[in-house]
mmCIF file of N, CA and C and ligand atoms in Angstrom:
data_model
loop_
_atom_site.group_PDB
_atom_site.id
_atom_site.type_symbol
_atom_site.label_atom_id
_atom_site.label_comp_id
_atom_site.label_asym_id
_atom_site.label_seq_id
_atom_site.Cartn_x
_atom_site.Cartn_y
_atom_site.Cartn_z
ATOM 1 N N MET A 1 0.652 -1.458 -0.077
ATOM 2 C CA MET A 1 -0.158 0.036 0.254
ATOM 3 C C MET A 1 0.798 1.459 0.089
ATOM 4 N N ASP A 2 0.355 1.830 -0.979
ATOM 5 C CA ASP A 2 1.225 3.166 -0.924
ATOM 6 C C ASP A 2 0.746 4.408 0.055
ATOM 7 N N CYS A 3 1.594 4.413 1.266
ATOM 8 C CA CYS A 3 0.910 5.131 2.893
ATOM 9 C C CYS A 3 2.436 5.127 3.452
ATOM 10 N N ILE A 4 3.164 6.419 3.308
ATOM 11 C CA ILE A 4 4.448 6.924 3.790
ATOM 12 C C ILE A 4 4.116 6.435 5.426
ATOM 13 N N PHE A 5 3.206 6.307 6.360
ATOM 14 C CA PHE A 5 2.744 5.782 7.135
ATOM 15 C C PHE A 5 2.687 4.584 7.300
ATOM 16 N N CYS A 6 2.744 3.529 6.826
ATOM 17 C CA CYS A 6 2.613 2.101 6.999
ATOM 18 C C CYS A 6 4.272 1.779 6.126
ATOM 19 N N LYS A 7 4.531 2.867 5.700
ATOM 20 C CA LYS A 7 6.202 2.503 5.044
ATOM 21 C C LYS A 7 7.216 2.114 6.318
ATOM 22 N N ILE A 8 6.517 3.546 7.149
ATOM 23 C CA ILE A 8 7.360 3.525 8.533
ATOM 24 C C ILE A 8 7.033 2.597 8.979
ATOM 25 N N VAL A 9 6.020 1.733 9.633
ATOM 26 C CA VAL A 9 5.908 0.634 10.520
ATOM 27 C C VAL A 9 6.411 -0.744 9.885
ATOM 28 N N ALA A 10 6.694 -0.874 8.264
ATOM 29 C CA ALA A 10 7.307 -1.762 8.082
ATOM 30 C C ALA A 10 9.554 -1.650 8.023
ATOM 31 N N GLY A 11 9.191 -0.188 8.508
ATOM 32 C CA GLY A 11 10.468 0.216 8.536
ATOM 33 C C GLY A 11 11.725 0.482 6.503
ATOM 34 N N GLU A 12 10.858 0.935 5.935
ATOM 35 C CA GLU A 12 10.602 1.005 4.417
ATOM 36 C C GLU A 12 11.122 2.457 4.767
ATOM 37 N N LEU A 13 10.425 3.537 5.134
ATOM 38 C CA LEU A 13 11.309 4.868 5.357
ATOM 39 C C LEU A 13 11.332 4.907 6.912
ATOM 40 N N PRO A 14 12.595 6.333 6.921
ATOM 41 C CA PRO A 14 13.362 6.224 8.435
ATOM 42 C C PRO A 14 12.273 7.120 9.186
ATOM 43 N N SER A 15 12.468 6.808 10.023
ATOM 44 C CA SER A 15 11.785 7.968 11.251
ATOM 45 C C SER A 15 12.257 8.047 13.085
ATOM 46 N N TYR A 16 12.266 8.722 13.723
ATOM 47 C CA TYR A 16 12.493 9.255 14.898
ATOM 48 C C TYR A 16 11.459 8.365 15.868
ATOM 49 N N LYS A 17 11.870 7.358 15.601
ATOM 50 C CA LYS A 17 10.573 6.133 16.961
ATOM 51 C C LYS A 17 11.350 6.747 18.546
ATOM 52 N N VAL A 18 9.861 7.065 19.325
ATOM 53 C CA VAL A 18 10.260 7.485 20.181
ATOM 54 C C VAL A 18 9.235 6.280 21.187
ATOM 55 N N TYR A 19 8.370 5.512 20.638
ATOM 56 C CA TYR A 19 7.538 4.279 21.058
ATOM 57 C C TYR A 19 6.963 3.335 20.445
ATOM 58 N N GLU A 20 7.005 1.954 21.040
ATOM 59 C CA GLU A 20 6.406 1.296 19.980
ATOM 60 C C GLU A 20 6.198 0.209 21.302
ATOM 61 N N ASP A 21 4.401 -0.724 20.688
ATOM 62 C CA ASP A 21 4.597 -1.647 21.207
ATOM 63 C C ASP A 21 3.773 -2.760 20.358
ATOM 64 N N GLU A 22 3.148 -3.404 20.560
ATOM 65 C CA GLU A 22 2.448 -4.559 19.757
ATOM 66 C C GLU A 22 1.361 -4.032 18.981
ATOM 67 N N LYS A 23 0.898 -3.045 18.959
ATOM 68 C CA LYS A 23 -0.337 -2.217 18.344
ATOM 69 C C LYS A 23 -0.262 -0.856 17.726
ATOM 70 N N VAL A 24 0.734 -0.216 18.241
ATOM 71 C CA VAL A 24 1.168 1.088 18.356
ATOM 72 C C VAL A 24 2.400 1.856 18.093
ATOM 73 N N LEU A 25 2.096 2.939 17.351
ATOM 74 C CA LEU A 25 4.193 3.110 17.180
ATOM 75 C C LEU A 25 4.084 4.781 17.075
ATOM 76 N N ALA A 26 5.074 5.276 17.871
ATOM 77 C CA ALA A 26 5.362 6.803 17.777
ATOM 78 C C ALA A 26 6.334 7.404 17.103
ATOM 79 N N PHE A 27 6.486 8.240 16.716
ATOM 80 C CA PHE A 27 7.546 8.800 16.167
ATOM 81 C C PHE A 27 7.682 10.526 15.934
ATOM 82 N N LEU A 28 8.410 11.429 15.976
ATOM 83 C CA LEU A 28 8.479 12.916 15.725
ATOM 84 C C LEU A 28 8.300 12.736 14.396
ATOM 85 N N ASP A 29 6.794 13.865 14.183
ATOM 86 C CA ASP A 29 6.605 14.567 13.374
ATOM 87 C C ASP A 29 7.770 15.481 12.830
ATOM 88 N N ILE A 30 8.129 15.252 11.169
ATOM 89 C CA ILE A 30 9.285 15.752 10.300
ATOM 90 C C ILE A 30 9.431 17.585 10.817
ATOM 91 N N ASN A 31 7.869 18.327 10.622
ATOM 92 C CA ASN A 31 7.490 19.578 10.865
ATOM 93 C C ASN A 31 6.724 19.634 11.742
ATOM 94 N N PRO A 32 7.990 19.949 12.879
ATOM 95 C CA PRO A 32 7.189 20.077 14.093
ATOM 96 C C PRO A 32 6.778 21.488 14.479
ATOM 97 N N VAL A 33 5.452 21.525 15.094
ATOM 98 C CA VAL A 33 4.915 22.744 15.762
ATOM 99 C C VAL A 33 5.681 23.066 16.637
ATOM 100 N N ASN A 34 6.131 22.269 17.713
ATOM 101 C CA ASN A 34 7.600 22.784 18.833
ATOM 102 C C ASN A 34 8.151 21.571 18.805
ATOM 103 N N PRO A 35 9.927 21.815 18.608
ATOM 104 C CA PRO A 35 10.275 20.045 19.066
ATOM 105 C C PRO A 35 10.077 19.489 20.188
ATOM 106 N N GLY A 36 9.320 18.229 19.760
ATOM 107 C CA GLY A 36 9.018 17.148 20.100
ATOM 108 C C GLY A 36 7.377 16.391 19.824
ATOM 109 N N HIS A 37 7.201 17.231 18.946
ATOM 110 C CA HIS A 37 6.044 16.951 18.351
ATOM 111 C C HIS A 37 5.710 15.732 17.871
ATOM 112 N N THR A 38 4.834 14.788 18.361
ATOM 113 C CA THR A 38 5.065 13.232 18.245
ATOM 114 C C THR A 38 3.460 12.917 17.583
ATOM 115 N N LEU A 39 3.307 11.649 16.896
ATOM 116 C CA LEU A 39 2.342 11.504 15.843
ATOM 117 C C LEU A 39 2.314 10.320 16.692
ATOM 118 N N LEU A 40 1.762 9.713 17.077
ATOM 119 C CA LEU A 40 0.755 8.201 17.610
ATOM 120 C C LEU A 40 -0.239 7.448 16.713
ATOM 121 N N ILE A 41 0.274 6.435 16.034
ATOM 122 C CA ILE A 41 -0.058 5.612 15.117
ATOM 123 C C ILE A 41 -0.995 4.323 15.259
ATOM 124 N N PRO A 42 -1.764 3.836 14.648
ATOM 125 C CA PRO A 42 -1.668 2.143 15.506
ATOM 126 C C PRO A 42 -1.114 1.968 14.174
ATOM 127 N N LYS A 43 -0.672 0.555 14.350
ATOM 128 C CA LYS A 43 0.174 -0.196 13.437
ATOM 129 C C LYS A 43 -0.055 -0.767 12.215
ATOM 130 N N GLU A 44 -1.542 -0.929 12.174
ATOM 131 C CA GLU A 44 -2.447 -0.864 10.930
ATOM 132 C C GLU A 44 -3.328 0.300 10.557
ATOM 133 N N HIS A 45 -3.284 -0.409 9.146
ATOM 134 C CA HIS A 45 -3.950 1.042 8.375
ATOM 135 C C HIS A 45 -5.418 0.976 8.713
ATOM 136 N N TYR A 46 -5.735 2.386 9.042
ATOM 137 C CA TYR A 46 -7.064 2.352 9.177
ATOM 138 C C TYR A 46 -7.051 4.108 8.884
ATOM 139 N N GLU A 47 -8.065 4.216 7.747
ATOM 140 C CA GLU A 47 -7.833 6.493 7.318
ATOM 141 C C GLU A 47 -8.160 7.038 8.903
ATOM 142 N N THR A 48 -8.694 6.895 9.202
ATOM 143 C CA THR A 48 -9.054 8.226 10.082
ATOM 144 C C THR A 48 -9.763 7.281 11.913
ATOM 145 N N THR A 49 -9.818 7.740 12.424
ATOM 146 C CA THR A 49 -9.835 7.480 13.615
ATOM 147 C C THR A 49 -11.553 6.793 13.835
ATOM 148 N N LEU A 50 -12.135 7.546 13.086
ATOM 149 C CA LEU A 50 -13.823 6.774 13.287
ATOM 150 C C LEU A 50 -13.364 5.200 12.845
ATOM 151 N N ASP A 51 -12.571 5.001 11.138
ATOM 152 C CA ASP A 51 -12.683 3.603 10.824
ATOM 153 C C ASP A 51 -11.866 2.497 11.991
ATOM 154 N N THR A 52 -10.944 3.342 12.440
ATOM 155 C CA THR A 52 -10.223 2.481 13.144
ATOM 156 C C THR A 52 -10.941 1.668 14.712
ATOM 157 N N PRO A 53 -10.170 0.607 14.949
ATOM 158 C CA PRO A 53 -11.205 -0.354 15.709
ATOM 159 C C PRO A 53 -10.926 0.159 17.409
ATOM 160 N N ASP A 54 -12.136 0.303 17.749
ATOM 161 C CA ASP A 54 -12.024 0.637 19.406
ATOM 162 C C ASP A 54 -10.948 0.081 20.002
ATOM 163 N N GLU A 55 -9.840 -1.137 19.909
ATOM 164 C CA GLU A 55 -9.494 -1.999 20.943
ATOM 165 C C GLU A 55 -7.841 -1.241 20.593
ATOM 166 N N LEU A 56 -7.950 -0.898 18.663
ATOM 167 C CA LEU A 56 -6.620 0.242 18.777
ATOM 168 C C LEU A 56 -6.394 1.504 18.886
ATOM 169 N N LEU A 57 -7.711 1.651 19.231
ATOM 170 C CA LEU A 57 -8.176 3.316 19.854
ATOM 171 C C LEU A 57 -7.666 3.200 21.518
ATOM 172 N N GLN A 58 -8.106 2.096 22.257
ATOM 173 C CA GLN A 58 -7.960 1.964 23.611
ATOM 174 C C GLN A 58 -6.474 1.840 23.403
ATOM 175 N N ALA A 59 -5.568 0.877 22.835
ATOM 176 C CA ALA A 59 -4.113 1.228 22.397
ATOM 177 C C ALA A 59 -3.438 2.271 22.682
ATOM 178 N N MET A 60 -3.929 3.026 21.415
ATOM 179 C CA MET A 60 -3.684 4.955 21.219
ATOM 180 C C MET A 60 -3.578 5.097 22.799
ATOM 181 N N ALA A 61 -5.224 5.219 23.191
ATOM 182 C CA ALA A 61 -5.057 5.808 24.391
ATOM 183 C C ALA A 61 -3.955 5.874 25.563
ATOM 184 N N ALA A 62 -3.980 4.678 26.080
ATOM 185 C CA ALA A 62 -2.753 4.389 26.828
ATOM 186 C C ALA A 62 -1.121 4.351 26.608
ATOM 187 N N ALA A 63 -1.198 4.636 24.972
ATOM 188 C CA ALA A 63 0.244 4.604 24.809
ATOM 189 C C ALA A 63 0.441 6.526 24.912
ATOM 190 N N MET A 64 -0.425 7.267 24.683
ATOM 191 C CA MET A 64 -0.554 8.772 24.392
ATOM 192 C C MET A 64 -0.124 9.185 25.955
ATOM 193 N N LYS A 65 -0.824 8.739 26.874
ATOM 194 C CA LYS A 65 -0.771 8.952 28.208
ATOM 195 C C LYS A 65 0.765 8.337 28.978
ATOM 196 N N LYS A 66 1.084 7.814 28.283
ATOM 197 C CA LYS A 66 2.546 7.588 28.354
ATOM 198 C C LYS A 66 3.561 8.391 27.719
ATOM 199 N N ILE A 67 3.288 8.734 26.896
ATOM 200 C CA ILE A 67 3.896 9.701 25.886
ATOM 201 C C ILE A 67 3.990 11.118 26.024
ATOM 202 N N ALA A 68 2.742 11.519 26.471
ATOM 203 C CA ALA A 68 2.844 12.988 26.679
ATOM 204 C C ALA A 68 3.390 13.803 27.610
ATOM 205 N N PRO A 69 3.250 12.930 28.670
ATOM 206 C CA PRO A 69 4.220 13.633 30.244
ATOM 207 C C PRO A 69 6.008 12.961 29.717
ATOM 208 N N ALA A 70 5.863 11.791 28.836
ATOM 209 C CA ALA A 70 7.865 11.853 28.315
ATOM 210 C C ALA A 70 8.137 13.206 27.358
ATOM 211 N N VAL A 71 6.816 13.087 26.663
ATOM 212 C CA VAL A 71 7.010 14.599 25.417
ATOM 213 C C VAL A 71 7.845 15.747 26.506
ATOM 214 N N MET A 72 6.821 16.234 27.503
ATOM 215 C CA MET A 72 6.694 17.373 28.472
ATOM 216 C C MET A 72 7.973 17.014 28.968
ATOM 217 N N ARG A 73 8.268 16.140 29.666
ATOM 218 C CA ARG A 73 9.323 16.097 30.496
ATOM 219 C C ARG A 73 10.670 16.750 29.206
ATOM 220 N N ALA A 74 10.478 15.819 28.306
ATOM 221 C CA ALA A 74 12.118 16.116 27.227
ATOM 222 C C ALA A 74 12.267 17.082 27.129
ATOM 223 N N VAL A 75 11.479 17.803 26.763
ATOM 224 C CA VAL A 75 11.594 19.574 26.122
ATOM 225 C C VAL A 75 10.822 20.351 27.295
ATOM 226 N N LYS A 76 11.135 20.308 28.322
ATOM 227 C CA LYS A 76 10.691 20.983 28.858
ATOM 228 C C LYS A 76 9.333 22.255 29.505
ATOM 229 N N ALA A 77 8.291 21.011 28.237
ATOM 230 C CA ALA A 77 6.962 21.509 28.416
ATOM 231 C C ALA A 77 6.176 22.054 29.005
ATOM 232 N N ASP A 78 5.310 23.185 29.082
ATOM 233 C CA ASP A 78 4.210 23.621 29.699
ATOM 234 C C ASP A 78 2.893 23.193 29.982
ATOM 235 N N ALA A 79 2.693 22.362 28.549
ATOM 236 C CA ALA A 79 1.377 22.145 28.357
ATOM 237 C C ALA A 79 1.154 21.428 26.643
ATOM 238 N N TRP A 80 0.474 20.220 26.497
ATOM 239 C CA TRP A 80 0.588 20.082 25.575
ATOM 240 C C TRP A 80 -1.091 19.989 24.838
ATOM 241 N N ASN A 81 -1.187 19.765 23.168
ATOM 242 C CA ASN A 81 -1.850 19.528 22.712
ATOM 243 C C ASN A 81 -2.470 18.036 22.212
ATOM 244 N N LEU A 82 -3.164 17.541 22.143
ATOM 245 C CA LEU A 82 -3.578 16.627 21.319
ATOM 246 C C LEU A 82 -4.095 16.831 20.401
ATOM 247 N N GLY A 83 -4.012 16.629 18.845
ATOM 248 C CA GLY A 83 -5.209 16.923 17.922
ATOM 249 C C GLY A 83 -5.289 15.925 16.973
ATOM 250 N N VAL A 84 -6.327 15.704 16.625
ATOM 251 C CA VAL A 84 -6.409 15.178 15.544
ATOM 252 C C VAL A 84 -6.978 15.282 14.247
ATOM 253 N N ASN A 85 -6.668 15.556 12.453
ATOM 254 C CA ASN A 85 -7.252 15.823 12.274
ATOM 255 C C ASN A 85 -8.421 14.688 11.348
ATOM 256 N N ASN A 86 -9.484 14.938 11.022
ATOM 257 C CA ASN A 86 -10.210 13.678 10.379
ATOM 258 C C ASN A 86 -10.657 14.294 9.261
ATOM 259 N N GLY A 87 -9.753 13.727 7.832
ATOM 260 C CA GLY A 87 -10.770 13.922 6.888
ATOM 261 C C GLY A 87 -9.692 15.368 6.176
ATOM 262 N N ALA A 88 -10.105 15.368 4.829
ATOM 263 C CA ALA A 88 -8.909 16.275 3.727
ATOM 264 C C ALA A 88 -9.702 17.565 4.564
ATOM 265 N N ALA A 89 -10.745 18.181 4.668
ATOM 266 C CA ALA A 89 -11.022 19.355 5.290
ATOM 267 C C ALA A 89 -11.202 19.786 6.047
ATOM 268 N N ALA A 90 -10.796 18.844 7.120
ATOM 269 C CA ALA A 90 -10.178 19.132 8.816
ATOM 270 C C ALA A 90 -8.281 19.550 8.694
ATOM 271 N N GLY A 91 -7.751 19.038 7.304
ATOM 272 C CA GLY A 91 -6.502 19.370 7.758
ATOM 273 C C GLY A 91 -5.500 18.068 7.836
ATOM 274 N N GLN A 92 -6.503 16.731 7.331
ATOM 275 C CA GLN A 92 -5.859 15.652 7.203
ATOM 276 C C GLN A 92 -4.969 15.703 5.592
ATOM 277 N N ILE A 93 -3.752 15.146 6.331
ATOM 278 C CA ILE A 93 -3.051 15.095 4.671
ATOM 279 C C ILE A 93 -2.405 13.491 4.720
ATOM 280 N N VAL A 94 -2.132 12.961 5.893
ATOM 281 C CA VAL A 94 -2.083 11.679 5.842
ATOM 282 C C VAL A 94 -3.252 10.400 5.977
ATOM 283 N N MET A 95 -3.292 9.577 5.085
ATOM 284 C CA MET A 95 -4.772 9.062 5.196
ATOM 285 C C MET A 95 -3.863 7.815 6.314
ATOM 286 N N HIS A 96 -3.701 8.065 7.000
ATOM 287 C CA HIS A 96 -3.447 6.559 8.557
ATOM 288 C C HIS A 96 -3.704 6.911 9.319
ATOM 289 N N THR A 97 -4.573 6.876 10.200
ATOM 290 C CA THR A 97 -4.979 7.160 11.263
ATOM 291 C C THR A 97 -3.512 7.685 12.413
ATOM 292 N N HIS A 98 -3.796 8.551 12.765
ATOM 293 C CA HIS A 98 -2.400 9.339 13.242
ATOM 294 C C HIS A 98 -2.997 10.520 14.599
ATOM 295 N N TRP A 99 -2.190 10.414 15.653
ATOM 296 C CA TRP A 99 -3.105 12.059 16.753
ATOM 297 C C TRP A 99 -1.617 12.627 17.141
ATOM 298 N N HIS A 100 -1.715 13.523 16.746
ATOM 299 C CA HIS A 100 -0.680 14.422 17.219
ATOM 300 C C HIS A 100 -0.397 14.840 18.393
ATOM 301 N N ILE A 101 0.769 15.040 19.176
ATOM 302 C CA ILE A 101 0.843 15.396 20.520
ATOM 303 C C ILE A 101 1.777 16.425 20.618
ATOM 304 N N ILE A 102 1.369 17.202 20.660
ATOM 305 C CA ILE A 102 2.400 18.379 20.053
ATOM 306 C C ILE A 102 2.353 19.481 22.021
ATOM 307 N N PRO A 103 3.550 19.276 22.505
ATOM 308 C CA PRO A 103 4.523 19.905 23.643
ATOM 309 C C PRO A 103 4.158 21.107 23.090
ATOM 310 N N ARG A 104 3.279 22.041 24.444
ATOM 311 C CA ARG A 104 3.401 23.779 24.279
ATOM 312 C C ARG A 104 4.069 24.284 25.321
ATOM 313 N N PHE A 105 4.390 25.771 24.751
ATOM 314 C CA PHE A 105 5.388 26.315 25.665
ATOM 315 C C PHE A 105 4.363 28.281 25.767
ATOM 316 N N ALA A 106 4.277 28.156 27.741
ATOM 317 C CA ALA A 106 3.357 29.514 27.687
ATOM 318 C C ALA A 106 3.407 30.738 26.833
ATOM 319 N N ARG A 107 4.435 31.257 25.954
ATOM 320 C CA ARG A 107 5.108 31.479 25.236
ATOM 321 C C ARG A 107 5.413 31.743 23.790
ATOM 322 N N ASP A 108 5.269 30.505 23.404
ATOM 323 C CA ASP A 108 4.813 29.929 21.969
ATOM 324 C C ASP A 108 4.115 30.931 20.825
ATOM 325 N N GLU A 109 2.709 31.168 21.436
ATOM 326 C CA GLU A 109 2.161 32.071 20.557
ATOM 327 C C GLU A 109 1.401 31.337 19.969
ATOM 328 N N HIS A 110 1.633 29.694 19.391
ATOM 329 C CA HIS A 110 0.245 29.208 18.161
ATOM 330 C C HIS A 110 -0.729 29.190 18.766
ATOM 331 N N ARG A 111 -1.502 29.440 17.424
ATOM 332 C CA ARG A 111 -2.726 29.153 17.634
ATOM 333 C C ARG A 111 -3.836 28.160 16.845
ATOM 334 N N LEU A 112 -3.957 27.287 17.429
ATOM 335 C CA LEU A 112 -4.569 26.046 16.432
ATOM 336 C C LEU A 112 -5.917 26.104 15.480
ATOM 337 N N TRP A 113 -6.239 26.672 16.539
ATOM 338 C CA TRP A 113 -8.036 27.234 16.205
ATOM 339 C C TRP A 113 -8.563 28.191 16.149
ATOM 340 N N ARG A 114 -9.661 28.796 15.542
ATOM 341 C CA ARG A 114 -9.896 29.849 16.644
ATOM 342 C C ARG A 114 -11.583 29.786 16.415
ATOM 343 N N GLY A 115 -12.323 30.783 17.318
ATOM 344 C CA GLY A 115 -14.023 30.380 17.330
ATOM 345 C C GLY A 115 -14.239 31.708 17.157
ATOM 346 N N GLU A 116 -15.022 31.305 16.675
ATOM 347 C CA GLU A 116 -16.749 32.554 17.010
ATOM 348 C C GLU A 116 -17.686 32.067 17.200
ATOM 349 N N PRO A 117 -18.662 33.464 18.390
ATOM 350 C CA PRO A 117 -19.677 33.031 19.402
ATOM 351 C C PRO A 117 -20.735 32.343 18.546
ATOM 352 N N TYR A 118 -21.429 31.609 19.353
ATOM 353 C CA TYR A 118 -22.962 31.189 18.183
ATOM 354 C C TYR A 118 -24.302 32.653 17.998
ATOM 355 N N ALA A 119 -24.836 32.661 17.088
ATOM 356 C CA ALA A 119 -25.586 33.442 16.506
ATOM 357 C C ALA A 119 -26.882 33.033 17.912
ATOM 358 N N GLU A 120 -27.693 34.081 18.450
ATOM 359 C CA GLU A 120 -28.746 33.735 19.343
ATOM 360 C C GLU A 120 -29.670 32.412 18.672
ATOM 361 N N GLY A 121 -30.207 31.707 19.991
ATOM 362 C CA GLY A 121 -30.714 30.578 19.856
ATOM 363 C C GLY A 121 -29.836 29.270 18.714
ATOM 364 N N GLU A 122 -28.950 29.353 18.091
ATOM 365 C CA GLU A 122 -28.272 28.904 17.586
ATOM 366 C C GLU A 122 -27.292 27.084 18.121
ATOM 367 N N ALA A 123 -26.919 27.916 19.517
ATOM 368 C CA ALA A 123 -26.392 26.852 20.273
ATOM 369 C C ALA A 123 -27.543 25.607 20.475
ATOM 370 N N ALA A 124 -28.756 25.612 20.996
ATOM 371 C CA ALA A 124 -29.436 24.892 21.652
ATOM 372 C C ALA A 124 -29.759 23.832 20.406
ATOM 373 N N ARG A 125 -30.000 25.187 19.236
ATOM 374 C CA ARG A 125 -30.496 24.001 18.265
ATOM 375 C C ARG A 125 -29.656 22.950 17.355
ATOM 376 N N VAL A 126 -28.109 23.792 17.415
ATOM 377 C CA VAL A 126 -27.429 22.272 16.697
ATOM 378 C C VAL A 126 -26.962 21.340 17.929
ATOM 379 N N ALA A 127 -26.936 21.801 19.232
ATOM 380 C CA ALA A 127 -27.159 20.677 20.108
ATOM 381 C C ALA A 127 -28.168 19.705 19.862
ATOM 382 N N ARG A 128 -29.217 20.146 19.788
ATOM 383 C CA ARG A 128 -29.829 19.094 19.518
ATOM 384 C C ARG A 128 -30.067 18.386 18.577
ATOM 385 N N HIS A 129 -29.465 18.910 17.013
ATOM 386 C CA HIS A 129 -29.566 18.226 16.387
ATOM 387 C C HIS A 129 -28.216 17.000 16.717
ATOM 388 N N ILE A 130 -27.446 17.588 17.036
ATOM 389 C CA ILE A 130 -26.373 16.573 17.238
ATOM 390 C C ILE A 130 -26.932 14.951 18.378
ATOM 391 N N THR A 131 -27.618 15.844 19.495
ATOM 392 C CA THR A 131 -27.994 14.109 20.166
ATOM 393 C C THR A 131 -29.191 13.662 19.301
ATOM 394 N N ASP A 132 -30.117 14.173 18.445
ATOM 395 C CA ASP A 132 -30.808 13.316 17.957
ATOM 396 C C ASP A 132 -29.866 12.499 16.982
ATOM 397 N N ASN A 133 -28.822 12.593 16.276
ATOM 398 C CA ASN A 133 -27.773 11.998 15.209
ATOM 399 C C ASN A 133 -27.544 11.081 15.724
ATOM 400 N N ILE A 134 -26.812 11.407 17.552
ATOM 401 C CA ILE A 134 -26.314 10.033 18.324
ATOM 402 C C ILE A 134 -27.043 9.115 18.296
ATOM 403 N N LYS A 135 -28.871 9.181 18.536
ATOM 404 C CA LYS A 135 -29.761 8.255 19.153
ATOM 405 C C LYS A 135 -29.990 7.823 17.887
ATOM 406 N N ALA A 136 -30.208 8.345 16.426
ATOM 407 C CA ALA A 136 -30.699 7.490 15.310
ATOM 408 C C ALA A 136 -29.594 6.451 14.991
HETATM 409 P P1 AMP B 1 -2.326 15.690 8.858
HETATM 410 O O1 AMP B 1 -2.335 17.056 8.824
HETATM 411 O O2 AMP B 1 -2.682 15.917 10.551
HETATM 412 O O3 AMP B 1 -2.312 14.689 7.764
HETATM 413 O O4 AMP B 1 -0.906 15.754 9.504
HETATM 414 C C1 AMP B 1 0.476 14.511 9.049
HETATM 415 C C2 AMP B 1 1.631 15.015 9.343
HETATM 416 O O5 AMP B 1 2.582 13.683 8.982
HETATM 417 C C3 AMP B 1 2.408 16.271 9.340
HETATM 418 O O6 AMP B 1 2.231 17.224 10.056
HETATM 419 C C4 AMP B 1 3.747 15.954 8.167
HETATM 420 O O7 AMP B 1 4.765 16.941 9.144
HETATM 421 C C5 AMP B 1 3.777 14.517 8.823
HETATM 422 N N1 AMP B 1 5.039 13.608 8.502
HETATM 423 C C6 AMP B 1 4.580 13.751 7.056
HETATM 424 N N2 AMP B 1 5.666 12.817 6.467
HETATM 425 C C7 AMP B 1 5.982 12.288 7.609
HETATM 426 C C8 AMP B 1 7.424 11.100 7.803
HETATM 427 N N3 AMP B 1 7.974 10.831 6.927
HETATM 428 N N4 AMP B 1 7.958 10.892 8.964
HETATM 429 C C9 AMP B 1 7.412 11.870 10.073
HETATM 430 N N5 AMP B 1 5.966 13.273 9.949
HETATM 431 C C10 AMP B 1 5.786 13.025 8.983
HETATM 432 ZN ZN1 ZN B 2 -0.927 3.582 6.426
#
């Protein structure tokens, strides 16, 4: 399969690995938001978080809880973001499930997303639609 992250798993492309177990792999992002920016992936290929079986998401969550504090300590970060782009419109470029573990510093001035307040009544309507879709 022509997937750069599968090639990293297979050892066909180089990476700076930081963690590996039976199910997941974590390595440095080559274009970090800040040094230590790490990508956590399932070794098996799935396109997005929602395509990924719960068992692998659980393994990713467990690994994330080990890796994020280690990243923080290694680069003396003040905080960290967990970032997930699901789909091209959300900024996903590599179509193999991955979570970004991004160390943050009090004065790094990165703004990862912006927000706009809801118009009057809109929040209640949107919340209801989401809840209805969860029940459906
Ligand atoms: P996304 O936009 O969520 O799909 O993020 C893909 C990330 O993969 C980007 O932050 C890239 O810098 C990173 N990336 C692409 N190719 C490689 C590679 N060969 N090794 C490490 N990171 C990579
Ligand atoms: Zn892949």
